Structures are given as structure tokens and as C-alpha cells.
Tab-separated table of C-alpha atoms and ligand atoms in Angstrom:
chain	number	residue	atom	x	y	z
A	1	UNK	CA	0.000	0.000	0.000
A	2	UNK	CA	1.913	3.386	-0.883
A	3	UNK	CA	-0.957	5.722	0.694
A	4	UNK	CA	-3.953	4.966	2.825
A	5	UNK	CA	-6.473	7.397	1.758
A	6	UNK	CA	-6.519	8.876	-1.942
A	7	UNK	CA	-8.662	11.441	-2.794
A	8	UNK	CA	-9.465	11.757	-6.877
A	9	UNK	CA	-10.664	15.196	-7.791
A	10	UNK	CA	-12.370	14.637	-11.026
A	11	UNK	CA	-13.428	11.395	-12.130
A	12	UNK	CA	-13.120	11.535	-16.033
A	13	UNK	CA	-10.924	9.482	-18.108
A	14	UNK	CA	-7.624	10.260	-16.292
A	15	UNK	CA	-9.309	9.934	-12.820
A	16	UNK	CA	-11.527	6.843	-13.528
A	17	UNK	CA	-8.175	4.976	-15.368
A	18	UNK	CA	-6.265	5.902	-11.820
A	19	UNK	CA	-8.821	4.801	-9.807
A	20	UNK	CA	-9.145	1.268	-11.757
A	21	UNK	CA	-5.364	1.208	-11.129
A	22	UNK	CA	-5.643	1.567	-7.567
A	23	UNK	CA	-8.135	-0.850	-6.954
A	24	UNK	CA	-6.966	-3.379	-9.481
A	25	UNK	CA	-3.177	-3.622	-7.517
A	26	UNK	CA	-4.673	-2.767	-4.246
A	27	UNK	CA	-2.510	0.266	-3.815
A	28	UNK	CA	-4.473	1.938	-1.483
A	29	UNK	CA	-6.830	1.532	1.461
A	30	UNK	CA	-9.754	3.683	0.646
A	31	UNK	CA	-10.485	5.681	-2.519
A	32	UNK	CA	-12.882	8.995	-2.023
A	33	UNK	CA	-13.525	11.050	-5.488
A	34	UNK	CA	-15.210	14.593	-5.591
A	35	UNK	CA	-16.501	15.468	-9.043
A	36	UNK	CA	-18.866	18.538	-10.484
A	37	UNK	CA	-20.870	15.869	-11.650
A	38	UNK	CA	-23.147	13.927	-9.284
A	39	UNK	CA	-23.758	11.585	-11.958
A	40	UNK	CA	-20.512	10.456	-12.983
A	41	UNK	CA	-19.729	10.003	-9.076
A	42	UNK	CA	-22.192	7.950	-8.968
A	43	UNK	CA	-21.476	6.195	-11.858
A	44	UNK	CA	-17.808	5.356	-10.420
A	45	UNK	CA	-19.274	4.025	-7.600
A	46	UNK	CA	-21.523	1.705	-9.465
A	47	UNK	CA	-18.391	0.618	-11.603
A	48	UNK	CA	-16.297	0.039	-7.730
A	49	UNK	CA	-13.729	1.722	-8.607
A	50	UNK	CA	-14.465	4.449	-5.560
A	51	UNK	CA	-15.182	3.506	-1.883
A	52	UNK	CA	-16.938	6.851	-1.292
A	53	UNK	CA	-18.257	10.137	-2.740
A	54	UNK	CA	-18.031	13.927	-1.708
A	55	UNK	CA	-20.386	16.202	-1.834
A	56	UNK	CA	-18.114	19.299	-0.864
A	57	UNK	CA	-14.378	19.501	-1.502
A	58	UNK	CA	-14.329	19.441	2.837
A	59	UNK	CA	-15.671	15.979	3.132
A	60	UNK	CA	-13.466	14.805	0.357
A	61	UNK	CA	-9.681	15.966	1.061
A	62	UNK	CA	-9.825	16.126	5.140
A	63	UNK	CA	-8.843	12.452	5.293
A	64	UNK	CA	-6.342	12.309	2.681
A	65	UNK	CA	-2.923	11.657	2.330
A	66	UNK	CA	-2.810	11.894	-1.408
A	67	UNK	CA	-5.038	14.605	-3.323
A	68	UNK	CA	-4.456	13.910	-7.307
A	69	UNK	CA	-6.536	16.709	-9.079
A	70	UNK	CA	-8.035	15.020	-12.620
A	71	UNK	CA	-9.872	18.532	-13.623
A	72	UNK	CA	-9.231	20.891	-16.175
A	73	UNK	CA	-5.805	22.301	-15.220
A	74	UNK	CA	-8.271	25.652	-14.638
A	75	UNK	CA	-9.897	24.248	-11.887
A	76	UNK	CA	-6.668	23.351	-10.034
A	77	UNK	CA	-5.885	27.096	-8.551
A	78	UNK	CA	-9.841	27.695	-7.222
A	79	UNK	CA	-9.945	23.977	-5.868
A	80	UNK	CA	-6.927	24.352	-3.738
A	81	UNK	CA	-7.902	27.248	-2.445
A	82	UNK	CA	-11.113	26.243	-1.584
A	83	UNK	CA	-9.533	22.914	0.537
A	84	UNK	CA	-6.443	24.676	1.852
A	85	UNK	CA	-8.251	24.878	5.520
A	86	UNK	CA	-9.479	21.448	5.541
A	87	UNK	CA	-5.979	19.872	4.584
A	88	UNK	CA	-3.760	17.451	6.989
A	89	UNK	CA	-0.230	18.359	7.585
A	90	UNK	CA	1.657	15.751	5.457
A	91	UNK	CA	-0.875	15.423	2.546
A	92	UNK	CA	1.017	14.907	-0.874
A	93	UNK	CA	-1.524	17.052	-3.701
A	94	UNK	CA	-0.248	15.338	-7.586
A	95	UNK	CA	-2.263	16.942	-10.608
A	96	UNK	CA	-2.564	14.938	-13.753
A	97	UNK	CA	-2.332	18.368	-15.736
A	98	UNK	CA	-1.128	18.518	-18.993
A	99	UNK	CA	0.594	21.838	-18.631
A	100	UNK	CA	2.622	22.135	-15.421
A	101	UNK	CA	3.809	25.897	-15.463
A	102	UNK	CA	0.319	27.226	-15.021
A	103	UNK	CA	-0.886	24.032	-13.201
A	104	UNK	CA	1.774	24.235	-10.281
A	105	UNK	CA	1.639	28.246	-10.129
A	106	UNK	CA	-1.566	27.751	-9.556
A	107	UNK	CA	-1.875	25.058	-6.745
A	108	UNK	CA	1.281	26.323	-4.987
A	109	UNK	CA	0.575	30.081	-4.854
A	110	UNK	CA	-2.352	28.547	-2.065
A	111	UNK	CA	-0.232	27.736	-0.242
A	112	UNK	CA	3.206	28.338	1.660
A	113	UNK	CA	5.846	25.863	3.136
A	114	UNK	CA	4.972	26.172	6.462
A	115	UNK	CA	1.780	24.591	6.083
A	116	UNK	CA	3.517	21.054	5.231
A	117	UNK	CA	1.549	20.442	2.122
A	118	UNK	CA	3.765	18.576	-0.552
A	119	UNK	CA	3.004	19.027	-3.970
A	120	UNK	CA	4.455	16.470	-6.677
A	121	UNK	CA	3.293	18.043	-9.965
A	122	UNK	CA	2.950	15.391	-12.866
A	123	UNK	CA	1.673	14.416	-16.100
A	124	UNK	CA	0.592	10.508	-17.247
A	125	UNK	CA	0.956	11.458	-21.010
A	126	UNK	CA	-1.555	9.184	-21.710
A	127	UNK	CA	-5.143	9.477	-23.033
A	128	UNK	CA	-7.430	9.161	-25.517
A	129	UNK	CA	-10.149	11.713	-27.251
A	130	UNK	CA	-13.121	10.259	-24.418
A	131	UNK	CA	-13.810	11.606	-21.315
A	132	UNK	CA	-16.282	10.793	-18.345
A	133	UNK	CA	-15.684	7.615	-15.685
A	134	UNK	CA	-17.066	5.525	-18.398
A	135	UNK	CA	-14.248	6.592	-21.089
A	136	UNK	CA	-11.488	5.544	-18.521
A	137	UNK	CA	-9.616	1.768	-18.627
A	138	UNK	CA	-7.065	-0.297	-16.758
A	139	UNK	CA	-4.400	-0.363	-19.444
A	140	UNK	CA	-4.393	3.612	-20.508
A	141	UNK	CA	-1.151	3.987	-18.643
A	142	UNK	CA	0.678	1.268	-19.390
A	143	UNK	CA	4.017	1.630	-21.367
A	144	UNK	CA	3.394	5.609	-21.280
A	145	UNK	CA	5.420	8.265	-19.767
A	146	UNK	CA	4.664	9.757	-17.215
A	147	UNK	CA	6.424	13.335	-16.207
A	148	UNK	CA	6.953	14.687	-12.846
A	149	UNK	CA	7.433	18.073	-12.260
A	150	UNK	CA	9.158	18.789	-8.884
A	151	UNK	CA	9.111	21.974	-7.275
A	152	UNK	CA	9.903	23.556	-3.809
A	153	UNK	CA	7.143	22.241	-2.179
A	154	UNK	CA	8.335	18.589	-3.365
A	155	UNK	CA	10.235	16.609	-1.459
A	156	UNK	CA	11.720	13.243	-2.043
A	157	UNK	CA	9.829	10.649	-0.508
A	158	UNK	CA	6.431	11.682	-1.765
A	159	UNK	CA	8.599	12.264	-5.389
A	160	UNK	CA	9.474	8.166	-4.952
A	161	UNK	CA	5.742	7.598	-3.322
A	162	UNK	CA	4.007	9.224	-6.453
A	163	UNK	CA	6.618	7.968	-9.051
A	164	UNK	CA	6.323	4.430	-7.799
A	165	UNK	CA	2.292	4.760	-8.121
A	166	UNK	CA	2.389	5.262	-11.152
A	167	UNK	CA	5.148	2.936	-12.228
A	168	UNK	CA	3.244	0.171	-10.600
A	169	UNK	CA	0.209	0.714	-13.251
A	170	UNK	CA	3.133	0.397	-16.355
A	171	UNK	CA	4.117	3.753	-16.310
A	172	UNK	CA	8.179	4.802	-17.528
A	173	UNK	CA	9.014	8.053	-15.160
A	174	UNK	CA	10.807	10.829	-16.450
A	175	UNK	CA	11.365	13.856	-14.331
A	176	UNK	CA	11.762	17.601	-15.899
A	177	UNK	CA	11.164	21.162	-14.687
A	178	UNK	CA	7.784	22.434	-15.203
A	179	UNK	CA	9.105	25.386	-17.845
A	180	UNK	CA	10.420	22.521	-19.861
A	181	UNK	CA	7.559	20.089	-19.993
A	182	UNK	CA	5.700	22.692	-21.644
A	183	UNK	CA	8.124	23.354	-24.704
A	184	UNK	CA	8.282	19.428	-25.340
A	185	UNK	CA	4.686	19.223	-25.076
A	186	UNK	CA	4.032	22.379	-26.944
A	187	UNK	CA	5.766	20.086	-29.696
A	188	UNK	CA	4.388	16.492	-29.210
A	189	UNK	CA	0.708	17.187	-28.252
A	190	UNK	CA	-0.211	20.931	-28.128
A	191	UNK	CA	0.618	21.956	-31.772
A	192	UNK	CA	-0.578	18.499	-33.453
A	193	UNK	CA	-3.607	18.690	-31.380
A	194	UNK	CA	-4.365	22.915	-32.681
A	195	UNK	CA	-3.661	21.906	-36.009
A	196	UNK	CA	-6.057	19.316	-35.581
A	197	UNK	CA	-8.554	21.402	-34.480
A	198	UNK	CA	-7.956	24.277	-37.521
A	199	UNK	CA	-8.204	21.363	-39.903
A	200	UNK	CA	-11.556	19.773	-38.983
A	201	UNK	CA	-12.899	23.446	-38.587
A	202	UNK	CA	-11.462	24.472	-42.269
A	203	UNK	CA	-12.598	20.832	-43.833
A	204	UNK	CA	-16.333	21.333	-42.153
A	205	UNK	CA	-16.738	24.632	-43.465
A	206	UNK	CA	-15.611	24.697	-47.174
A	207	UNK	CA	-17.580	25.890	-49.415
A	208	UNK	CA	-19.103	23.683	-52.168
A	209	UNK	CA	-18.422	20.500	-50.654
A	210	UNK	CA	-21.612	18.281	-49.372
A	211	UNK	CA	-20.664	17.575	-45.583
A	212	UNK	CA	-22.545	13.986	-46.141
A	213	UNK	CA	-19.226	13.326	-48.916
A	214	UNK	CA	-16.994	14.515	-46.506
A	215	UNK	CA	-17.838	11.972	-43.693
A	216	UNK	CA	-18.927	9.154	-46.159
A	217	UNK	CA	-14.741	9.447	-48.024
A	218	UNK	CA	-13.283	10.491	-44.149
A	219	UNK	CA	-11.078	7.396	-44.312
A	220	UNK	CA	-8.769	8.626	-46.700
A	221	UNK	CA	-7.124	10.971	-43.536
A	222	UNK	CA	-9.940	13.577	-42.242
A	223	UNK	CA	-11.086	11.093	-40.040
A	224	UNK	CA	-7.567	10.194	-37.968
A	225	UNK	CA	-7.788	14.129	-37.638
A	226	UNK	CA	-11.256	13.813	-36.225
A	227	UNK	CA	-9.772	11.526	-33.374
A	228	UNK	CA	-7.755	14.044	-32.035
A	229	UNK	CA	-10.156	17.241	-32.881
A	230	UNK	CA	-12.720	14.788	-30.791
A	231	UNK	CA	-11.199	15.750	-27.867
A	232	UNK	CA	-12.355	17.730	-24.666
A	233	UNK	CA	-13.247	21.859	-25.635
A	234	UNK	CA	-12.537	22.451	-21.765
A	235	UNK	CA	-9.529	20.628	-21.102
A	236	UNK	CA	-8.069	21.813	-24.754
A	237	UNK	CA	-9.257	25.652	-24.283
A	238	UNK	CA	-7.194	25.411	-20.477
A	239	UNK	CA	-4.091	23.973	-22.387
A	240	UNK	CA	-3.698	26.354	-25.427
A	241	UNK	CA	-4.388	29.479	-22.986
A	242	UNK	CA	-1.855	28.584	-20.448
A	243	UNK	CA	1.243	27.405	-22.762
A	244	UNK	CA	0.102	30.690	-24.930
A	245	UNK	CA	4.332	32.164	-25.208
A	246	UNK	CA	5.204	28.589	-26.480
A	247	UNK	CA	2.211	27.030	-28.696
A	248	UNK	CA	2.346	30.817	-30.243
A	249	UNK	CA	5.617	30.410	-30.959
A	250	UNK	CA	5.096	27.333	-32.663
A	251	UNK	CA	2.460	28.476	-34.862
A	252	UNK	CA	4.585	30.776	-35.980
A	253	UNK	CA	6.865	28.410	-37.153
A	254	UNK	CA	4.227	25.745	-38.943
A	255	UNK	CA	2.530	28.634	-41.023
A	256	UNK	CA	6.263	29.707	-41.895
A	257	UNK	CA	6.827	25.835	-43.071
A	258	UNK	CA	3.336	25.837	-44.689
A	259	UNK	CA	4.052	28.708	-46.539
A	260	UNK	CA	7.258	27.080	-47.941
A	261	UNK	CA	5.457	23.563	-49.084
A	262	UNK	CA	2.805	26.053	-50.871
A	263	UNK	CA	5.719	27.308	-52.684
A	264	UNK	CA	6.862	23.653	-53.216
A	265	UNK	CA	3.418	22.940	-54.770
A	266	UNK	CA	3.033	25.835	-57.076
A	267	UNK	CA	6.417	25.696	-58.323
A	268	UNK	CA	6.543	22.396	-59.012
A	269	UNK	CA	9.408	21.383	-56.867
A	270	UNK	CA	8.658	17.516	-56.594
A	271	UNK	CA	12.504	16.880	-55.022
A	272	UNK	CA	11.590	19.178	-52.081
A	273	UNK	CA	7.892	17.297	-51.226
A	274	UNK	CA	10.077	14.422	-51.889
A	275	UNK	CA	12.516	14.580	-49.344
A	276	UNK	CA	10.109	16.378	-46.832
A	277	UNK	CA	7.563	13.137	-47.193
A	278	UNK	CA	10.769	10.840	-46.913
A	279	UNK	CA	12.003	12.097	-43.776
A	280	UNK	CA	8.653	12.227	-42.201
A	281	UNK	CA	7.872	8.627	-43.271
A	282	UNK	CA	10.976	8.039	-41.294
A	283	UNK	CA	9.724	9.857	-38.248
A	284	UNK	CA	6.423	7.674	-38.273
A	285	UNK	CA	8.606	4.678	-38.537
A	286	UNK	CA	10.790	5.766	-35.404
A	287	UNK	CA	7.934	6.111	-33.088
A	288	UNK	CA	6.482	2.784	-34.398
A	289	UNK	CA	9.847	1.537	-33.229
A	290	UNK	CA	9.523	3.035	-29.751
A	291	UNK	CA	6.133	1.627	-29.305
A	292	UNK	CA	4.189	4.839	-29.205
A	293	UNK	CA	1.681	3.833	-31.203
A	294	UNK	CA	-1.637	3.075	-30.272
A	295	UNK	CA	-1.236	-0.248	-28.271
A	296	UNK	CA	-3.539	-2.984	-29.764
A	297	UNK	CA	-5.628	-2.599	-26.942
A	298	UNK	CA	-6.755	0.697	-27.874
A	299	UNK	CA	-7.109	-0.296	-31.377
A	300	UNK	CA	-9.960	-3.124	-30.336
A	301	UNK	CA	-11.349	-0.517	-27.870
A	302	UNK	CA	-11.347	2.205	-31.030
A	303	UNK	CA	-13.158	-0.726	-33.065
A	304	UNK	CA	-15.473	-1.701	-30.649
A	305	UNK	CA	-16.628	1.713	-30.271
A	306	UNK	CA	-17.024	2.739	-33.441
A	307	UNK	CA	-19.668	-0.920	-33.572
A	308	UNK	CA	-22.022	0.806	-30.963
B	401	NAP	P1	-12.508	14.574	-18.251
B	401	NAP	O1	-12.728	13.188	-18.719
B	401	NAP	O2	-13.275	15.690	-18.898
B	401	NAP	O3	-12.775	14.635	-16.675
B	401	NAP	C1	-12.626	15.796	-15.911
B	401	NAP	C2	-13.650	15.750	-14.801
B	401	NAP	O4	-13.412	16.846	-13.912
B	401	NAP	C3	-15.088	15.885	-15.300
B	401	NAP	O5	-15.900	14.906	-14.700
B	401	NAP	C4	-15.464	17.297	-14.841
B	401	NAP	O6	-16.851	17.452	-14.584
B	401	NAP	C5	-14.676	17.408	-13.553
B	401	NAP	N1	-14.515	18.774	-13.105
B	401	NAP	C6	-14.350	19.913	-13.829
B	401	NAP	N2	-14.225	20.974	-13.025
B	401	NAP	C7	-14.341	20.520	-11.741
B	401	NAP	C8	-14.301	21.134	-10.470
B	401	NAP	N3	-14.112	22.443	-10.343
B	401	NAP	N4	-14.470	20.358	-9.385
B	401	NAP	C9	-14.671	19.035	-9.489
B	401	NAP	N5	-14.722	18.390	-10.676
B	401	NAP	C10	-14.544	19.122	-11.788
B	401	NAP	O7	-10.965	15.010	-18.364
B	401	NAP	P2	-9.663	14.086	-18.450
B	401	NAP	O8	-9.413	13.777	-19.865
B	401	NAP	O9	-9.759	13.001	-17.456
B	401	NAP	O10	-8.534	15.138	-18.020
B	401	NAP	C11	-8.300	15.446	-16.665
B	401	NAP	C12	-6.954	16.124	-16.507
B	401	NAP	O11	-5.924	15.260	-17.000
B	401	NAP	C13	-6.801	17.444	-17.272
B	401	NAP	O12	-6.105	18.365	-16.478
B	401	NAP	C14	-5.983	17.079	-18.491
B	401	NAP	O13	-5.171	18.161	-18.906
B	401	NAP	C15	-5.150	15.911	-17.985
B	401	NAP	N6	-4.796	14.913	-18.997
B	401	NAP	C16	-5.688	14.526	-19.945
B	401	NAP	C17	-5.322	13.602	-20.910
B	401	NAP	C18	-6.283	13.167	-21.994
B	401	NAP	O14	-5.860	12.700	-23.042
B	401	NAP	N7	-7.578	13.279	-21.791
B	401	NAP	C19	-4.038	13.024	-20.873
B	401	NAP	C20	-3.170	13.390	-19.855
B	401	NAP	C21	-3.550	14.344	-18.914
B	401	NAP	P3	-17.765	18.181	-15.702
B	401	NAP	O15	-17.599	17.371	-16.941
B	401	NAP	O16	-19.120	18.152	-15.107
B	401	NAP	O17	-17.177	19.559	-15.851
């Protein structure tokens, strides 16, 4: 058992899969969740995954010795203020955030040292386009990253406590500063996931096109867009507003690099597409290689879905 009473703040995909996780290797003793939604509490508890619910963030974190917040990263700063009184000296608070500047400036400035509250900020970079405690599965994490953020109010046994959590449910731990998750991720996840967004919004709205022909031929690559533009508008608004110096940055460069294919295309330069499609065919092969693909799992999930 690595803590006794976990507290899940948010029970959607992220907090449903940890809560699975916890039960299924009987990490903890007793798992309490607080969620806006009465409903999808209730629907963890009818799945077992939870022992009990909240109704006010009081009842839910004054027994804990591990707080993970599962919100919207902009729900983390008015949440910890709002259970700051009710907390126990000793209580480790993790986030599940997907930006960790933002995320840890805003649980932290709650709170000061003296109060003995130990924050571990980190990210499972896992997930998938679904949310709610339906949406959530044992396997998400497993062979994933997951990135810890330490900070001052980190120290190192809740660091090992909360890296060994999450290692237990197949999780590989990296560890990075907080400024520098959010460039990689800017990269990986935030850009891919914008440009997702743009495209689905461009594709639905052009002009002379029936939208029937467009879902009916979606195979031939709107549709693996779809997948990501699928995703949550709350989570995704909190992200792209608070990584805004970074993702901007990197918009700048992709128009810059779309302007330069549309040059390729309209002056014919086939050796230029050429090499630029070569060496991202090689890129697709390299994470292939490093098993970030979608696990097979997730593939029969993604199939048996799309049956329903
Ligand atoms: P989700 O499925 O939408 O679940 C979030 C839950 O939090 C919802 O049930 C939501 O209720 C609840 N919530 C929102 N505001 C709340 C508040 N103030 N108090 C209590 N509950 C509140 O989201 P998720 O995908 O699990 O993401 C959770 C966190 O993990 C986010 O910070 C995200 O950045 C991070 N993350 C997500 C992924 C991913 O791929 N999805 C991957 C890694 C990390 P309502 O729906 O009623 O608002």
C-alpha cells in the first residue's frame, strides 16, 4: 500500500483509469472522489472503482494523504484554495495536468511551506479523445510516460511515493522542470492537437463541398484528424491558454513551413515534397519503433466503439 487514503478530484478518463489502477493492484486503502458531476460520481461508484463520494471539496480531502486533481488544469488554482483549511499536515496534492507551469503556479501560490503540504506536480501522457468515468480503462497507462514536475514544495519521498504509483500501473518516469515540460509538449501534443482542431474546422466549413461526402470518403485521412479534434473543448481551451508564449511560438513556425510547401506545390518542386515526405515517413517509422503507437488494446477498444 503506498498511501492509505486517496482522494481523486475529477473522475473523467484520467481519474476513472487511476482509480481502476488503484483498486486493481490494491494500492491503497480507501479511494474517495469529488466530481462537479453527481452523476458520474455515482457512476464510479456503481463501476467500484471508488469507496466513497463527496459532496463538498471538505468531506473529500480532510482524510487524505494523497489529493491527485483530474480537472481541467483551470480548476486546479480555485480547488486548492477552496480545501487549503481542511488539509492534513503531510498530505502529498499530484495533478494529472497537462501543462505544469500554469498548473503548479496555480496550486502552490495557495499555499506556503509552512503549512507542510507537498506538492508532486505530474503528467501521465496518456489518453485518448473520451472523457467521463465511463471513457477511462485499466491499461491507458501502461508503457506511457509519465512526467513529474518537482518543485519547492516537493520533497523526495512523496517524489518516490508518487513515481512508484504510477510505475506500478506500467508507467516509464521521467522527471523535468515544469518550464520545460511545456516546450516538449508544446511540440508532441499541443501543436498536433491545434492543427487538428484548424483542420476539422477548415474541412467542415468549405464551401461547395456536401458535408454527407466529406464523412462518407473520411477514411482517406480527415477522419484520424477527427480523433484528435474529438477531444475535450474544456480541457483543450485550459491547455492552449496557459502554454500561450510557447504554442504561439510554434504556430509561428508551422505557417512559416506551410508557406514554404505552398511554394513547393506551385512551383513544381517535386525533389523538395520528396525529401520532406521521406524524412517524415521516417519519423512515423521511429515512433512505431519506440512503441508509441496506439497499443492494440486501444485499437480493439477504437473498433469496438465505433460498432455501438
Ligand atoms: P474529463 O474526462 O473531462 O474529466 C474531468 C472531470 O473533472 C469531469 O468529470 C469534470 O466534470 C470534472 N470537473 C471539472 N471541473 C471541476 C471542479 N471544479 N471540481 C470538481 N470536478 C470538476 O478530463 P480528463 O481527460 O480526465 O482530463 C483530466 C486532466 O488530465 C486534465 O487536467 C488534463 O489536462 C489531464 N490529462 C488529460 C489527458 C487526456 O488525453 N484526456 C491526458 C493526460 C492528462 P464536468 O464534466 O461536469 O465539468
Amino acid at each position: 500500500m503506498i498511501f492509505e487514503n486517496v482522494t481523486i478530484i475529477g473522475i473523467g478518463l484520467i481519474g476513472s483509469s487511476l482509480a481502476r489502477n488503484l483498486k486493481e493492484y490494491n494500492l491503497v486503502k480507501k479511494i474517495t472522489v469529488y466530481d462537479a458531476s453527481f452523476d458520474y460520481m455515482k457512476k464510479a461508484q456503481q463501476l467500484g472503482i471508488v469507496d466513497e463520494i463527496a459532496l463538498n471539496v471538505e468531506d473529500a480531502v480532510k482524510e487524505a494523504d494523497l489529493i491527485v486533481l483530474a480537472t481541467p488544469v483551470g480548476a486546479f488554482g480555485p480547488l486548492t484554495k477552496k480545501m487549503k483549511p481542511f488539509l492534513k499536515k503531510g498530505v502529498v496534492i499530484t495533478d494529472t495536468g497537462s501543462v505544469k507551469e500554469y498548473a503548479l503556479r496555480e496550486i502552490e501560490s495557495h499555499l506556503c511551506l509552512e503549512d507542510g503540504v507537498i506538492v508532486v506536480g505530474g503528467h501521465p501522457v496518456a489518453g485518448t479523445e473520451k472523457s467521463g468515468p465511463e471513457a477511462g480503462f485499466l491499461e491507458l497507462f501502461r508503457d506511457r510516460w509519465c512526467i513529474l514536475t518537482p518543485s519547492a514544495f516537493s520533497n523526495n519521498e512523496a517524489i518516490e511515493k508518487v513515481a512508484q504509483m504510477w510505475q506500478v500501473m506500467g508507467m516509464r518516469i521521467e522527471k523535468m522542470t515544469p518550464v520545460h515540460h511545456d516546450k516538449v509538449m508544446a511540440a508532441v501534443s499541443h501543436l498536433p492537437h491545434l492543427i487538428a482542431f484548424s483542420i476539422v474546422g477548415t474541412v467542415a466549413d468549405l464551401e461547395g463541398y456536401e458535408q454527407k461526402e466529406i464523412i462518407k470518403y473520411s477514411a482517406s485521412g480527415f477522419r484520424d484528424f477527427t480523433r484528435i479534434a474529438g477531444s475535450d473543448p474544456t480541457m483543450w481551451r485550459d491547455i492552449l491558454l496557459n502554454n500561450k508564449v510557447t504554442v504561439l511560438e510554434l504556430i509561428q513556425r508551422f505557417v512559416e513551413d506551410l508557406i514554404a510547401l505552398e511554394r513547393n506545390i506551385r512551383w513544381d518542386e517535386g525533389d523538395k515534397l520528396f525529401e520532406l515526405f521521406s524524412r517524415t515517413q521516417k519519423i512515423r517509422k521511429e515512433v512505431i519503433d519506440a512503441k508509441q503507437d496506439q497499443p492494440e488494446h486501444e485499437k480493439r477498444l477504437c473498433a469496438e466503439m465505433r460498432k455501438i
